[in-house]
Coordinates of C-alpha atoms in Angstrom, one line a residue:
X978 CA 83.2 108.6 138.3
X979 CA 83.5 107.6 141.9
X980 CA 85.0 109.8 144.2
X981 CA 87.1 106.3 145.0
X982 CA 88.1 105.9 141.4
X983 CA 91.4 103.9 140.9
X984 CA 93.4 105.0 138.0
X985 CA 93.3 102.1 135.3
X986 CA 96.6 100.3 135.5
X987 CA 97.9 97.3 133.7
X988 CA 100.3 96.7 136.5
X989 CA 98.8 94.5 139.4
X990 CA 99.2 95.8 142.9
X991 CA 101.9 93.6 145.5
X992 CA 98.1 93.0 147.2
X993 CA 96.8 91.3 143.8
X994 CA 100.2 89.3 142.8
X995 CA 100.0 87.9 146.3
X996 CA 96.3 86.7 146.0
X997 CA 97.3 85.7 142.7
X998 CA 100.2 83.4 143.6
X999 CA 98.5 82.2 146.3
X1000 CA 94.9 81.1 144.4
X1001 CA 97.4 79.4 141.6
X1002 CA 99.1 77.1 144.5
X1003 CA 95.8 76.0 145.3
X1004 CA 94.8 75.7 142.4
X1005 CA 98.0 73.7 141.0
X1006 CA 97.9 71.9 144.2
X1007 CA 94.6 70.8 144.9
X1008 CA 92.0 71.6 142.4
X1009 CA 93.8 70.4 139.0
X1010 CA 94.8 67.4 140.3
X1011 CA 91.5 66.2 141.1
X1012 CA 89.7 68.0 138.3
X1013 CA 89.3 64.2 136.3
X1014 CA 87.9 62.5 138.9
X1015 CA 85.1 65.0 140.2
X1016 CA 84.2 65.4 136.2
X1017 CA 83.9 61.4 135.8
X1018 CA 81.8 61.2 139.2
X1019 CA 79.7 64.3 138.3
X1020 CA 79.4 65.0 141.7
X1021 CA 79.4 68.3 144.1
X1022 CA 83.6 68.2 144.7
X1023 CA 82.8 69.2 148.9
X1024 CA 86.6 67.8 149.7
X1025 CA 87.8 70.4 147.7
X1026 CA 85.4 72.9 149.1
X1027 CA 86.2 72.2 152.1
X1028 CA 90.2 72.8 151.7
X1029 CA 89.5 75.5 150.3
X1030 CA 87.3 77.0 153.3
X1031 CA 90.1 75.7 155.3
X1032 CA 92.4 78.2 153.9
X1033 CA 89.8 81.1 153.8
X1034 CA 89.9 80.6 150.0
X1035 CA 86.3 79.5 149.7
X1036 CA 84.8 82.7 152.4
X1037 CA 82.9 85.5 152.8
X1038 CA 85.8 87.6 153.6
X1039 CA 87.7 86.4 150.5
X1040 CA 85.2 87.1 148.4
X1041 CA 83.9 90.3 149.9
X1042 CA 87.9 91.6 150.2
X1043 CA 88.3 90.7 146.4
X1044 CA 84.9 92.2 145.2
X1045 CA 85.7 95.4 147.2
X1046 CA 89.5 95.5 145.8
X1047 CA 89.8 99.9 144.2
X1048 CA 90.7 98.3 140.5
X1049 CA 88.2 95.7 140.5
X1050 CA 90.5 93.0 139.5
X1051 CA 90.2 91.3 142.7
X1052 CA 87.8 88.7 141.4
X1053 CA 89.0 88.3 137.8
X1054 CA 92.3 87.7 139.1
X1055 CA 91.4 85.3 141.7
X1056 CA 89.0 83.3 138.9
X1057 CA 91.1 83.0 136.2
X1058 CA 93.7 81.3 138.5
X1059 CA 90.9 79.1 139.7
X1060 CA 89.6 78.3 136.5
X1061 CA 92.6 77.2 134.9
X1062 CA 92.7 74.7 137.7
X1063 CA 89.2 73.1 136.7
X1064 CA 86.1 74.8 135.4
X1065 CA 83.4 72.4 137.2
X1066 CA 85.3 72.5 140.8
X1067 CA 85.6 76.6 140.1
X1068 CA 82.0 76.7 139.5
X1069 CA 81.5 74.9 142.8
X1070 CA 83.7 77.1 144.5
X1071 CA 82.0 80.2 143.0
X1072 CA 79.0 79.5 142.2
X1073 CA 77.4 80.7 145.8
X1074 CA 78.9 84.0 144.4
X1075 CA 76.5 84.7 142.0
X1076 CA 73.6 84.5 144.7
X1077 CA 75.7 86.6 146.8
X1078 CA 75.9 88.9 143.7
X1079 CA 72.6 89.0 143.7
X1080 CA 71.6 90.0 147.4
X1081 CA 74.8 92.5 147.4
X1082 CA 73.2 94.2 144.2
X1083 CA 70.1 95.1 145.7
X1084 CA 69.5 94.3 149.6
X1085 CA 69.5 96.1 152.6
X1086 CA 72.5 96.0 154.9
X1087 CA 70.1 94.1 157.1
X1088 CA 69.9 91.7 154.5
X1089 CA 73.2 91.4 153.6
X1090 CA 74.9 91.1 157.1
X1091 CA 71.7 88.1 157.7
X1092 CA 72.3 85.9 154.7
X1093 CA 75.6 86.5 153.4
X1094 CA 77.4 84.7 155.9
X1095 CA 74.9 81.9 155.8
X1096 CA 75.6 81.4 152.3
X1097 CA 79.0 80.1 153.0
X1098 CA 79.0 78.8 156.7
X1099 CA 82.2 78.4 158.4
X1100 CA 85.6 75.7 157.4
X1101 CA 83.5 73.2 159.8
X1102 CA 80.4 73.7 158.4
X1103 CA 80.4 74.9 154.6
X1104 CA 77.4 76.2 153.0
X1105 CA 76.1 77.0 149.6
X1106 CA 73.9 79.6 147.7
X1107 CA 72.0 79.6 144.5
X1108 CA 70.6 82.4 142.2
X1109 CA 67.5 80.9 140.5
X1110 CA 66.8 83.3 137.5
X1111 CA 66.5 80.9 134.6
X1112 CA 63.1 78.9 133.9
X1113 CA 61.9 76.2 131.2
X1114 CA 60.2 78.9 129.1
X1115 CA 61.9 81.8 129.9
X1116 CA 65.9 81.5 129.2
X1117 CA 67.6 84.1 127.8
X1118 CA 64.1 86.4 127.6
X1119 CA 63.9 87.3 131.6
X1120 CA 60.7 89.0 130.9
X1121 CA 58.7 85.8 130.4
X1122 CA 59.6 84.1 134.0
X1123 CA 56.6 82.5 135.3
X1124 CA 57.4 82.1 139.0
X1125 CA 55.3 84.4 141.1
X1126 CA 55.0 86.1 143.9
X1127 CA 52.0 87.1 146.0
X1128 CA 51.9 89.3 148.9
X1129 CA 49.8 87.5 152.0
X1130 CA 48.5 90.8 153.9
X1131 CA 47.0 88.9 156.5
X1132 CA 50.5 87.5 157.5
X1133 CA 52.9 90.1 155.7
X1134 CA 54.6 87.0 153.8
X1135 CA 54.7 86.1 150.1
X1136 CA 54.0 82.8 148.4
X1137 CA 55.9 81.8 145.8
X1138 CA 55.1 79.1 143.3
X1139 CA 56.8 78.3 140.0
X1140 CA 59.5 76.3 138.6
X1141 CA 63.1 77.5 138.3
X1142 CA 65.8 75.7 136.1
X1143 CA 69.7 75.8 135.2
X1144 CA 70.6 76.5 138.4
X1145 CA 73.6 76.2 140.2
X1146 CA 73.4 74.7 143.6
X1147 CA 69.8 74.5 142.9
X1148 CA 68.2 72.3 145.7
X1149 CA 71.3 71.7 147.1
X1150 CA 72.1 75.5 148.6
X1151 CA 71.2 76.4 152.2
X1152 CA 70.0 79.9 150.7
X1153 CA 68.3 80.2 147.1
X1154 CA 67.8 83.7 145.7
X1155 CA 64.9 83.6 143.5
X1156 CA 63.5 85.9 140.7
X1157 CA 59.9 86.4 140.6
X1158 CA 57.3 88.2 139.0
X1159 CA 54.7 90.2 141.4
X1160 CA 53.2 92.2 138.2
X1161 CA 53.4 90.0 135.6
X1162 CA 51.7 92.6 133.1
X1163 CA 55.0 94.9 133.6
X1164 CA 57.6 91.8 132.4
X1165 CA 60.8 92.6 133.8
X1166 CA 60.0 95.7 135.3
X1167 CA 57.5 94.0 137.8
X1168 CA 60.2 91.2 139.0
X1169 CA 61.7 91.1 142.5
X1170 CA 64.4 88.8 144.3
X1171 CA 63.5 86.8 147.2
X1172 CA 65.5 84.8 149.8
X1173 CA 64.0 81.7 150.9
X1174 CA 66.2 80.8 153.7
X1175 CA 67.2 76.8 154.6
X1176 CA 64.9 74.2 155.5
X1177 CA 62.1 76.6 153.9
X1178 CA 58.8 74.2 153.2
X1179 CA 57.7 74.0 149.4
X1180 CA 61.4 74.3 147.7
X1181 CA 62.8 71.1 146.2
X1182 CA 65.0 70.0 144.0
X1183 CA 64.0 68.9 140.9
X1184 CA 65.7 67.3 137.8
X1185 CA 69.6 67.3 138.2
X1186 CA 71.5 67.8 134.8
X1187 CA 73.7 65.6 133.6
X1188 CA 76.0 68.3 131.6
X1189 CA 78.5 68.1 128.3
X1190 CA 80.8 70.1 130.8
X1191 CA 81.3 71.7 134.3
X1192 CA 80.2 68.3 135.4
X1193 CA 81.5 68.9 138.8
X1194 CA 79.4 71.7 139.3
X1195 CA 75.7 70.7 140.7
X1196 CA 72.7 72.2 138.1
X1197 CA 69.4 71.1 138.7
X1198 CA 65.8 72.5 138.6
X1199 CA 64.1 74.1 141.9
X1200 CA 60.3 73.3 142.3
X1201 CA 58.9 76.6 144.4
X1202 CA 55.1 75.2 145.7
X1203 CA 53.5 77.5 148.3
X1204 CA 56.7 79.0 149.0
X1205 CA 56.0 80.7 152.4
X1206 CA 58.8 83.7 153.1
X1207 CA 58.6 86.5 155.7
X1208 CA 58.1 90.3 154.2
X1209 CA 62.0 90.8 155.1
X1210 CA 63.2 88.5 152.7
X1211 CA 62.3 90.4 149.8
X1212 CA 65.2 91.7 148.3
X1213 CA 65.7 95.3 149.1
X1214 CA 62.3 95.9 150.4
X1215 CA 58.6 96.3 150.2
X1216 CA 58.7 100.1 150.6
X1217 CA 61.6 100.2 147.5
X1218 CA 59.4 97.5 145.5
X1219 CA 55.8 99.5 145.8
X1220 CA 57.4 102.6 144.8
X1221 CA 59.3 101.1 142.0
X1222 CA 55.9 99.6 140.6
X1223 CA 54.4 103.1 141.1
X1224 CA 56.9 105.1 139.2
X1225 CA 56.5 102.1 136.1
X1226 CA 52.6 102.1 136.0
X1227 CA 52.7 106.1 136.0
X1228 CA 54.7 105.7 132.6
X1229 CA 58.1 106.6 134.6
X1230 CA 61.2 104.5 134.8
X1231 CA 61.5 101.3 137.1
X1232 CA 65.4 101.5 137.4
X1233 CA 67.5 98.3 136.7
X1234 CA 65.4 94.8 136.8
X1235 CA 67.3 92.8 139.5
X1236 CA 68.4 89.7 137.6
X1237 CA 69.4 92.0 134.5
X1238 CA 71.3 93.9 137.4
X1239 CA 73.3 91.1 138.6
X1240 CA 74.1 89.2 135.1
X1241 CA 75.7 92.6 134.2
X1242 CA 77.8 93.3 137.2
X1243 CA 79.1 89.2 137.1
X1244 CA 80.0 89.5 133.5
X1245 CA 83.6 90.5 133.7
X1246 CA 83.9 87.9 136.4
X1247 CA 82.4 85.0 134.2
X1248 CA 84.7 86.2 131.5
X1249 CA 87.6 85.6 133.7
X1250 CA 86.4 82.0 134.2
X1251 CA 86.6 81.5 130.3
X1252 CA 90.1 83.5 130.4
X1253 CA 91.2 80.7 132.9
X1254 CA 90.4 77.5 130.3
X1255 CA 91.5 79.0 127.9
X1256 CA 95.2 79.6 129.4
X1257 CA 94.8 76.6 130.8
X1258 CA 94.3 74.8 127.4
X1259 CA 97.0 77.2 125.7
X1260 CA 99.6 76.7 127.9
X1261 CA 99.4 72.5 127.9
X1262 CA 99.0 72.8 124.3
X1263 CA 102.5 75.0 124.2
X1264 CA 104.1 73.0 126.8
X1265 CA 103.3 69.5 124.7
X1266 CA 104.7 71.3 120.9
X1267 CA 107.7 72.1 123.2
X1268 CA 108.0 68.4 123.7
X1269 CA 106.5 65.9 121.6
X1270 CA 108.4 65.1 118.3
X1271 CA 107.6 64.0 115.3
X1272 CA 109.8 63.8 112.2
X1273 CA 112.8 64.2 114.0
X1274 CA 111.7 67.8 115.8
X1275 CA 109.7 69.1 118.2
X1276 CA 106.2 69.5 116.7
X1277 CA 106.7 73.3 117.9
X1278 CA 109.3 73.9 115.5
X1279 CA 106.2 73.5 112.6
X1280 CA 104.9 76.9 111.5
X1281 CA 101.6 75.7 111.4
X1282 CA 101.5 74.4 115.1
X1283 CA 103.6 77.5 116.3
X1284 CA 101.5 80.2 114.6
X1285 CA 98.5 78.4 116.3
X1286 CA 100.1 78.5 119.0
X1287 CA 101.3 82.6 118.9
X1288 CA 97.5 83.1 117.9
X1289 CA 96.0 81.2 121.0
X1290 CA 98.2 83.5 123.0
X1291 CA 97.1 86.4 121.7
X1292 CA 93.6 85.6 121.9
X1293 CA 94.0 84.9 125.4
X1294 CA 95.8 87.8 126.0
X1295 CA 92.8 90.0 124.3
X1296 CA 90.0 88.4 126.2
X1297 CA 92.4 89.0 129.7
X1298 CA 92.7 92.9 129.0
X1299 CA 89.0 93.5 128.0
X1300 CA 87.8 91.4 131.2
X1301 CA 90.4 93.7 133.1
X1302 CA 88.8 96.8 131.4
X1303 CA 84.9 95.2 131.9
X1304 CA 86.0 95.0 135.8
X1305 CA 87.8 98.2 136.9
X1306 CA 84.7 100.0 134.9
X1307 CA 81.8 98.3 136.7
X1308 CA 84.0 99.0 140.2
X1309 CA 84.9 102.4 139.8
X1310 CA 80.9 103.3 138.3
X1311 CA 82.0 103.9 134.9
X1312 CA 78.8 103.4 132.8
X1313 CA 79.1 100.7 129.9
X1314 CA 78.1 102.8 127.4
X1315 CA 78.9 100.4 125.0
X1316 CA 77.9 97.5 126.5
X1317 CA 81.8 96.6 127.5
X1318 CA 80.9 94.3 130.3
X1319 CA 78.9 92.2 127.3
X1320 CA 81.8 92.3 125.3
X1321 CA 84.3 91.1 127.8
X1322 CA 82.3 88.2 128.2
X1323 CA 81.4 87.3 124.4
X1324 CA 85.4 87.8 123.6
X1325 CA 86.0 85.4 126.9
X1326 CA 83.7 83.0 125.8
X1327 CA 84.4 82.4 122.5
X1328 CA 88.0 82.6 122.8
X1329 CA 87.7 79.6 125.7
X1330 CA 86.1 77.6 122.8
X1331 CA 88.2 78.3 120.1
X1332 CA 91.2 78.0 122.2
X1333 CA 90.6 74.6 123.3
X1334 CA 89.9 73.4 120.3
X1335 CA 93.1 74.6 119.0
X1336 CA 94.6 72.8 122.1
X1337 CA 93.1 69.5 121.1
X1338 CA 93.9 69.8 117.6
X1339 CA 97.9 70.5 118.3
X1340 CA 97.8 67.0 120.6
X1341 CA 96.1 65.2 117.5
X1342 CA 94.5 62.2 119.0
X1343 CA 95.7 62.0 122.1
X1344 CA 93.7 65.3 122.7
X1345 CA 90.6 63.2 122.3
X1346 CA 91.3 61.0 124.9
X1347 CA 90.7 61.7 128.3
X1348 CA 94.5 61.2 129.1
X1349 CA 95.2 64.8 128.4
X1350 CA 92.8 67.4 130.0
X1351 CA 92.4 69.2 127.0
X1352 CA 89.3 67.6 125.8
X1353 CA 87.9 68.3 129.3
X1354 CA 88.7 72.1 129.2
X1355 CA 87.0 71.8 125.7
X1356 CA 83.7 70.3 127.2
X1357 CA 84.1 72.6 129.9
X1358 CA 84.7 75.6 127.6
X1359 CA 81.4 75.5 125.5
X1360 CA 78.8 76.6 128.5
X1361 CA 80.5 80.2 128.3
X1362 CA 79.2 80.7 124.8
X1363 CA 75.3 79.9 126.9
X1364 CA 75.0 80.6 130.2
X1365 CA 74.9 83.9 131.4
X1366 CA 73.7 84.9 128.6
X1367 CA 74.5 83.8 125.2
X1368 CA 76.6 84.6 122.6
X1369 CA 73.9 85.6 120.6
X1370 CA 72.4 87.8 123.4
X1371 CA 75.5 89.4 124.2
X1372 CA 75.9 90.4 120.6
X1373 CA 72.3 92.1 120.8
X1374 CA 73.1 94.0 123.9
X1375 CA 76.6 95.4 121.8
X1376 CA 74.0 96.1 119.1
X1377 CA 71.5 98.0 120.8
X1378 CA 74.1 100.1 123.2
X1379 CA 76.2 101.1 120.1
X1380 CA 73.3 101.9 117.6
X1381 CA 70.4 103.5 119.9
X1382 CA 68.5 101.5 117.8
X1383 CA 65.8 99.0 119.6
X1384 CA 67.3 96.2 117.6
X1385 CA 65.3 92.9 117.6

């Protein structure tokens, strides 16, 4: 345990509460109510960015203060709230996280105090970042990514070339964090990060997604030709790099692969992004049975819509608590020795699903209309069974960390 170790408290700090009242005004405020417009225009939301940089909301400092918080329910806290205002603005609004994830994970303080700040500008001149991990061939297996990366000793730069896909803010971000292979015989273990900063030659943006849900949030391929990048913006290091590559073609261990390494310490916070839709989709769903009559009573007063309704809230309830318990582990260096930051994020996901569902099936047909948000929050719902890795995946990782066994 960390010598900084908070004890594990279901009580949230003044601090928190105050972050958290103050995230849910904006969020009630400003996001929800423009949530159906930015998911009709699937377009980047940057109005709503730029309120929320405004406010410091949208920062480094916020998100650095929040990450850094002892119980490590900064950012789950702050998420959920944003989140239950709107799923595609929230992913705009945190999607330059995960690249910031990323660098924090594994750079140098040089690196860090260089491109952090430029991946979120200033409230008169917002900026973006991207992670690029994913690739056409190589989705949930990170050990088949194609992108590489070749050292230029003449010049002391590498050149990247590949094809990155699924990413958010891909093309679009002022600094892209890319995963590449430089010893493609060692699969994960000879992958590196590199920062290509703005303006860089050779990056592009390729096919943009048009999405089932999160349709405010930009995806879109990245197309990496001749990537030139300076030696410094490899991710921790060349000297860290050659001797990790040493240690792994001796037949010793390589240490955490850096995308793996950054999916697992953004779990908890992804789950608190499902936690979000799916309160948001409970508590519309409640308020509506409270209500809407039919028969002469409130449709609440039916023991088939209020059990539903007790069940969604207890589901939400469990997904909350183990995203809490995912998130004070991974920030006071408590191993998951049973993969809990995976489960946190399958319970999250799932739950957001069947939640929503549940919400749409209490409004009856007005749920399927886009006159109630619910059907949105269900669209929106669905990616958190996918991305970040899937259900499936997550279920392996539980597998394999609660057997020993090298489960396939």
């Amino acid at each position: 345990m960390a010598e900084s170790a908070s004890e594990f408290s279901l009580e949230l700090s003044a601090d928190l509460r105050e972050v958290r009242d103050w995230v849910h005004d904006f969020a009630a405020g400003v996001i929800r109510p423009a949530g159906a417009e930015w998911d009709e225009r699937e377009e980047t939301p940057w109005p709503v960015i730029q309120e929320a940089a405004k406010i410091g909301l949208y920062s480094l400092d916020f998100f650095a203060q929040q990450w850094f918080e002892p119980s490590g329910l900064g950012i789950p806290v702050a998420f959920e709230e944003i989140f239950w205002g709107d799923a595609g603005i929230g992913l705009s609004l945190a999607g330059t996280g995960l690249a910031a994830a990323a660098l924090a994970a594994n750079g140098t303080p040089e690196q860090m105090a260089e491109w952090l700040p430029q991946m979120f500008g200033t409230p008169d001149d917002v900026k973006l970042g991207a992670f690029c991990a994913s690739e056409p061939d190589a989705g949930s297996d990170v050990g088949a990514i194609r992108t590489r990366a070749v050292y230029d000793q003449a010049t002391g730069d590498w050149v990247l070339n590949g094809v990155k896909t699924w990413a958010t803010n891909g093309g679009i971000a002022d600094v892209h964090v890319v995963v590449a292979s430089v010893d493609p015989e060692l699969r994960t273990r000879g992958q590196a990060s590199f920062i290509v900063p703005p303006g860089t030659p050779g990056l592009s943006q390729g096919q943009k997604f048009r999405k089932h849900g999160i349709r405010a949030s930009h995806t879109a391929e990245v197309v990496l030709s001749d990537v030139r990048v300076p030696g410094g913006c490899l991710v921790g290091g060349k000297e860290k790099l050659d001797a990790r590559l040493a240690r792994v073609r001796e037949g010793g261990r390589g240490g955490e692969q850096s995308a793996m390494r950054t999916f697992e310490t953004t779990r908890p916070t992804v789950a608190a992004m499902a936690v979000g839709i799916a309160r948001a989709a409970f508590e519309y769903a409640r308020d509506y049975a409270r209500q809407r009559e039919q028969f002469g009573r409130k449709i609440g007063q039916n023991q088939a819509v209020a059990f539903l309704l007790a069940d969604m809230a207890t589901r939400v309830d469990m997904a909350r608590l183990m995203t809490w318990r995912a998130a004070w582990m991974a920030r006071n260096s408590h191993p998951f020795e049973q993969a809990e930051g995976s489960m946190s994020k399958l319970v999250a996901g799932e739950t957001a699903v069947w939640v929503t569902e549940q919400a749409i099936q209490i409004l009856g047909g007005a749920g399927y209309t886009r006159e109630h948000p619910v059907e949105r929050f269900h669209r929106d719902a669905k990616i958190y069974t996918i991305f970040e890795g899937t259900s499936e995946i997550q279920r392996l990782i539980i597998a394999r960390a609660i057997t020993g066994l090298p489960i396939q």
